[in-house]
Amino acid sequence: MIKIALVDDHQLFRKSLSLLISTFEGIEVTYDTSDGLAFLEVSKNEYFDVLLLDIQMPILDGYEVCKRLKLSNPEIKILIISQLTSKEVVHQIMECGANGFFTKNSPPELLEQAIKSVIEKDYYFDMELAAVLREAILWQKKSDYNVDFNQEISFSIREVEIIKLIAQEMSSKEIGDALFISNRTVEKHRIRIMEKTSSKNFIGVVLFALRANLISITEL
């Protein structure tokens, strides 16, 4: 069973989202609150697989909750859920270390896919996020992101293969099967790739690969 924590300051939205998630097989909401600080305290003693997190909240906003949670419980996957889709929001999502982004304008039935994606593949790209990424790649300065493009970063053929397969939303097991290597080897490559690109999550790696022309936006 995938255990979900839901943090959003709109009670009606939280309750509606909880009812929706209750229809997903093997997924349940075990905690919900409007207070990000309260959740951080609860997360010290309770286990959650995925946190569904709003951005605009009182006391602590979603970015700060995300940053603190990644320090205290890095194993929890974080899926940002918000109606905000600007380039600035995308940039801050990269910086805080979230595993994915799901807009509140998305079809509800896609949420189940998004939750399972951050569990199995470590990241999820909402279609609106992909559109914003495309615009960012075309128009924003390289210095806007935490990537040093003046620094020579070389990737092995295997690492490029893995980046491309992850961008195609393949899990570590699927990648291992396709490349005839173990899951553990795939995970080692993932960690090494994140270290090379100074990325806090694999969204950052994919963004780097897009801007470095290792993959194209059509491969997302």
Short mmCIF file of C-alpha atoms in Angstrom, two decimals:
data_model
loop_
_atom_site.label_atom_id
_atom_site.label_comp_id
_atom_site.label_asym_id
_atom_site.label_seq_id
_atom_site.Cartn_x
_atom_site.Cartn_y
_atom_site.Cartn_z
CA MET A 1 0.00 0.00 0.00
CA ILE A 2 1.35 3.43 -0.99
CA LYS A 3 0.88 5.81 1.94
CA ILE A 4 0.11 9.41 1.05
CA ALA A 5 0.41 12.58 3.10
CA LEU A 6 -1.53 15.58 1.79
CA VAL A 7 -0.58 19.14 2.75
CA ASP A 8 -2.79 21.92 1.36
CA ASP A 9 -4.41 24.88 3.11
CA HIS A 10 -7.74 24.50 1.28
CA GLN A 11 -9.85 22.04 3.26
CA LEU A 12 -12.37 21.41 0.47
CA PHE A 13 -9.57 20.59 -1.98
CA ARG A 14 -7.88 18.25 0.54
CA LYS A 15 -11.08 16.36 1.23
CA SER A 16 -11.96 16.12 -2.46
CA LEU A 17 -8.46 14.90 -3.30
CA SER A 18 -8.62 12.33 -0.49
CA LEU A 19 -11.89 10.98 -1.89
CA LEU A 20 -10.35 10.76 -5.37
CA ILE A 21 -7.28 8.95 -4.09
CA SER A 22 -9.47 6.48 -2.18
CA THR A 23 -10.59 5.17 -5.60
CA PHE A 24 -6.98 4.36 -6.60
CA GLU A 25 -5.99 0.74 -6.08
CA GLY A 26 -3.15 0.29 -3.57
CA ILE A 27 -2.98 3.97 -2.58
CA GLU A 28 -4.40 5.67 0.50
CA VAL A 29 -4.18 9.04 2.26
CA THR A 30 -3.05 8.38 5.83
CA TYR A 31 -2.54 12.01 6.90
CA ASP A 32 -3.70 15.43 5.75
CA THR A 33 -3.21 18.92 7.11
CA SER A 34 -3.15 22.60 6.16
CA ASP A 35 0.03 23.17 8.19
CA GLY A 36 3.37 22.30 6.63
CA LEU A 37 5.21 22.74 9.92
CA ALA A 38 2.85 20.30 11.64
CA PHE A 39 3.48 17.77 8.89
CA LEU A 40 7.25 18.03 9.34
CA GLU A 41 6.81 17.15 13.00
CA VAL A 42 4.52 14.20 12.20
CA SER A 43 6.92 12.92 9.53
CA LYS A 44 9.58 12.40 12.19
CA ASN A 45 7.59 9.50 13.63
CA GLU A 46 5.24 8.37 10.86
CA TYR A 47 6.14 6.77 7.53
CA PHE A 48 4.86 8.12 4.21
CA ASP A 49 5.75 7.10 0.68
CA VAL A 50 4.62 10.27 -1.09
CA LEU A 51 3.83 13.82 0.00
CA LEU A 52 1.34 15.75 -2.12
CA LEU A 53 2.26 19.35 -1.40
CA ASP A 54 0.73 22.72 -2.23
CA ILE A 55 3.00 25.74 -2.76
CA GLN A 56 1.03 28.67 -1.35
CA MET A 57 0.39 28.03 2.35
CA PRO A 58 0.59 30.00 5.61
CA ILE A 59 3.37 29.44 8.18
CA LEU A 60 5.64 27.56 5.73
CA ASP A 61 5.21 27.59 1.96
CA GLY A 62 5.61 24.41 -0.05
CA TYR A 63 9.15 25.21 -1.15
CA GLU A 64 10.37 25.50 2.44
CA VAL A 65 8.52 22.34 3.51
CA CYS A 66 10.13 20.52 0.58
CA LYS A 67 13.64 21.73 1.44
CA ARG A 68 13.32 20.76 5.10
CA LEU A 69 11.78 17.37 4.34
CA LYS A 70 14.57 16.50 1.90
CA LEU A 71 17.06 17.07 4.71
CA SER A 72 15.17 15.10 7.37
CA ASN A 73 13.45 12.39 5.26
CA PRO A 74 15.02 12.29 1.77
CA GLU A 75 13.38 8.94 1.01
CA ILE A 76 9.89 10.51 0.88
CA LYS A 77 8.87 11.38 -2.68
CA ILE A 78 7.43 14.89 -3.06
CA LEU A 79 4.85 15.74 -5.70
CA ILE A 80 4.04 19.44 -5.89
CA ILE A 81 0.37 20.11 -6.70
CA SER A 82 -0.39 23.69 -7.67
CA GLN A 83 -2.13 25.94 -10.15
CA LEU A 84 1.09 27.98 -10.53
CA THR A 85 3.01 27.17 -13.71
CA SER A 86 5.37 30.09 -14.36
CA LYS A 87 9.07 29.69 -15.23
CA GLU A 88 9.90 31.05 -11.77
CA VAL A 89 7.82 28.31 -10.15
CA VAL A 90 9.54 25.63 -12.24
CA HIS A 91 12.92 27.02 -11.20
CA GLN A 92 12.00 26.94 -7.51
CA ILE A 93 10.65 23.39 -7.82
CA MET A 94 14.06 22.37 -9.20
CA GLU A 95 15.83 24.15 -6.37
CA CYS A 96 13.76 22.70 -3.52
CA GLY A 97 14.29 19.11 -4.67
CA ALA A 98 10.72 17.99 -5.43
CA ASN A 99 10.30 14.79 -7.43
CA GLY A 100 7.54 16.07 -9.63
CA PHE A 101 4.90 18.64 -10.45
CA PHE A 102 1.17 18.15 -11.08
CA THR A 103 -1.03 21.11 -11.97
CA LYS A 104 -4.48 21.48 -10.45
CA ASN A 105 -5.78 21.95 -14.00
CA SER A 106 -4.76 18.39 -14.97
CA PRO A 107 -7.33 15.62 -15.51
CA PRO A 108 -7.91 13.94 -12.11
CA GLU A 109 -7.35 10.46 -13.53
CA LEU A 110 -3.72 11.34 -14.26
CA LEU A 111 -2.95 11.79 -10.56
CA GLU A 112 -2.73 8.03 -9.99
CA GLN A 113 -0.14 7.82 -12.77
CA ALA A 114 1.79 10.74 -11.26
CA ILE A 115 1.92 9.15 -7.80
CA LYS A 116 3.11 5.82 -9.16
CA SER A 117 5.64 7.56 -11.39
CA VAL A 118 7.42 9.32 -8.52
CA ILE A 119 7.54 5.99 -6.65
CA GLU A 120 8.78 3.85 -9.54
CA LYS A 121 10.74 6.35 -11.62
CA ASP A 122 11.67 9.06 -9.11
CA TYR A 123 10.07 11.88 -11.09
CA TYR A 124 6.93 12.97 -12.91
CA PHE A 125 6.52 15.58 -15.66
CA ASP A 126 3.10 17.16 -15.97
CA MET A 127 2.34 18.14 -19.58
CA GLU A 128 2.06 21.80 -18.55
CA LEU A 129 5.47 21.55 -16.91
CA ALA A 130 6.93 20.12 -20.11
CA ALA A 131 5.56 23.13 -22.00
CA VAL A 132 7.10 25.53 -19.48
CA LEU A 133 10.40 23.64 -19.68
CA ARG A 134 10.36 24.00 -23.44
CA GLU A 135 9.95 27.75 -23.09
CA ALA A 136 12.65 27.93 -20.43
CA ILE A 137 15.09 25.99 -22.59
CA LEU A 138 14.46 28.30 -25.54
CA TRP A 139 14.45 31.63 -23.77
CA GLN A 140 16.02 31.62 -20.30
CA LYS A 141 19.67 32.26 -19.68
CA LYS A 142 21.77 29.28 -18.66
CA SER A 143 22.75 31.06 -15.46
CA ASP A 144 19.10 30.98 -14.33
CA TYR A 145 19.59 27.34 -13.36
CA ASN A 146 21.99 25.76 -10.93
CA VAL A 147 24.09 24.23 -13.71
CA ASP A 148 27.56 25.33 -14.78
CA PHE A 149 27.56 24.91 -18.57
CA ASN A 150 31.09 26.26 -18.80
CA GLN A 151 32.28 23.24 -16.86
CA GLU A 152 33.15 20.24 -19.00
CA ILE A 153 30.88 17.35 -18.03
CA SER A 154 31.35 14.11 -19.91
CA PHE A 155 28.93 11.22 -19.89
CA SER A 156 29.62 7.64 -20.79
CA ILE A 157 27.56 6.00 -23.52
CA ARG A 158 25.80 4.00 -20.81
CA GLU A 159 24.94 7.14 -18.81
CA VAL A 160 23.43 8.80 -21.89
CA GLU A 161 21.39 5.65 -22.54
CA ILE A 162 20.07 5.72 -18.99
CA ILE A 163 19.20 9.44 -19.14
CA LYS A 164 17.23 8.86 -22.35
CA LEU A 165 15.38 5.86 -20.94
CA ILE A 166 14.49 7.67 -17.72
CA ALA A 167 13.22 10.60 -19.81
CA GLN A 168 10.94 8.06 -21.49
CA GLU A 169 9.51 7.30 -18.01
CA MET A 170 11.05 3.86 -17.68
CA SER A 171 11.61 2.49 -14.19
CA SER A 172 14.97 1.21 -12.96
CA LYS A 173 13.75 -2.37 -13.46
CA GLU A 174 12.61 -1.63 -17.01
CA ILE A 175 15.93 0.08 -17.76
CA GLY A 176 17.87 -2.82 -16.29
CA ASP A 177 15.91 -5.30 -18.40
CA ALA A 178 16.42 -3.22 -21.55
CA LEU A 179 20.17 -2.83 -21.01
CA PHE A 180 20.75 -6.27 -19.46
CA ILE A 181 22.11 -4.83 -16.20
CA SER A 182 20.91 -5.08 -12.61
CA ASN A 183 18.61 -2.61 -10.84
CA ARG A 184 21.46 -1.85 -8.48
CA THR A 185 23.73 -0.91 -11.38
CA VAL A 186 21.02 1.37 -12.78
CA GLU A 187 20.66 3.08 -9.39
CA LYS A 188 24.43 3.60 -9.15
CA HIS A 189 24.38 5.25 -12.58
CA ARG A 190 21.45 7.46 -11.53
CA ILE A 191 23.30 8.67 -8.44
CA ARG A 192 26.47 9.31 -10.43
CA ILE A 193 24.57 11.26 -13.10
CA MET A 194 22.92 13.45 -10.45
CA GLU A 195 26.32 14.12 -8.88
CA LYS A 196 27.84 15.08 -12.24
CA THR A 197 25.07 17.55 -13.01
CA SER A 198 24.76 18.87 -9.43
CA SER A 199 21.06 17.99 -9.58
CA LYS A 200 18.89 17.55 -6.50
CA ASN A 201 16.49 15.27 -8.35
CA PHE A 202 16.15 13.64 -11.74
CA ILE A 203 14.00 16.49 -13.01
CA GLY A 204 17.19 18.54 -12.80
CA VAL A 205 19.09 15.87 -14.75
CA VAL A 206 16.48 15.80 -17.50
CA LEU A 207 16.53 19.60 -17.69
CA PHE A 208 20.33 19.51 -17.99
CA ALA A 209 20.13 16.88 -20.71
CA LEU A 210 17.59 18.94 -22.64
CA ARG A 211 19.66 22.09 -22.50
CA ALA A 212 22.84 20.18 -23.38
CA ASN A 213 21.03 18.59 -26.37
CA LEU A 214 21.52 15.07 -25.03
CA ILE A 215 17.79 14.51 -25.44
CA SER A 216 14.98 16.42 -27.14
CA ILE A 217 11.74 17.72 -25.64
CA THR A 218 9.85 15.18 -27.76
CA GLU A 219 11.47 12.37 -25.73
CA LEU A 220 9.68 13.44 -22.53
#
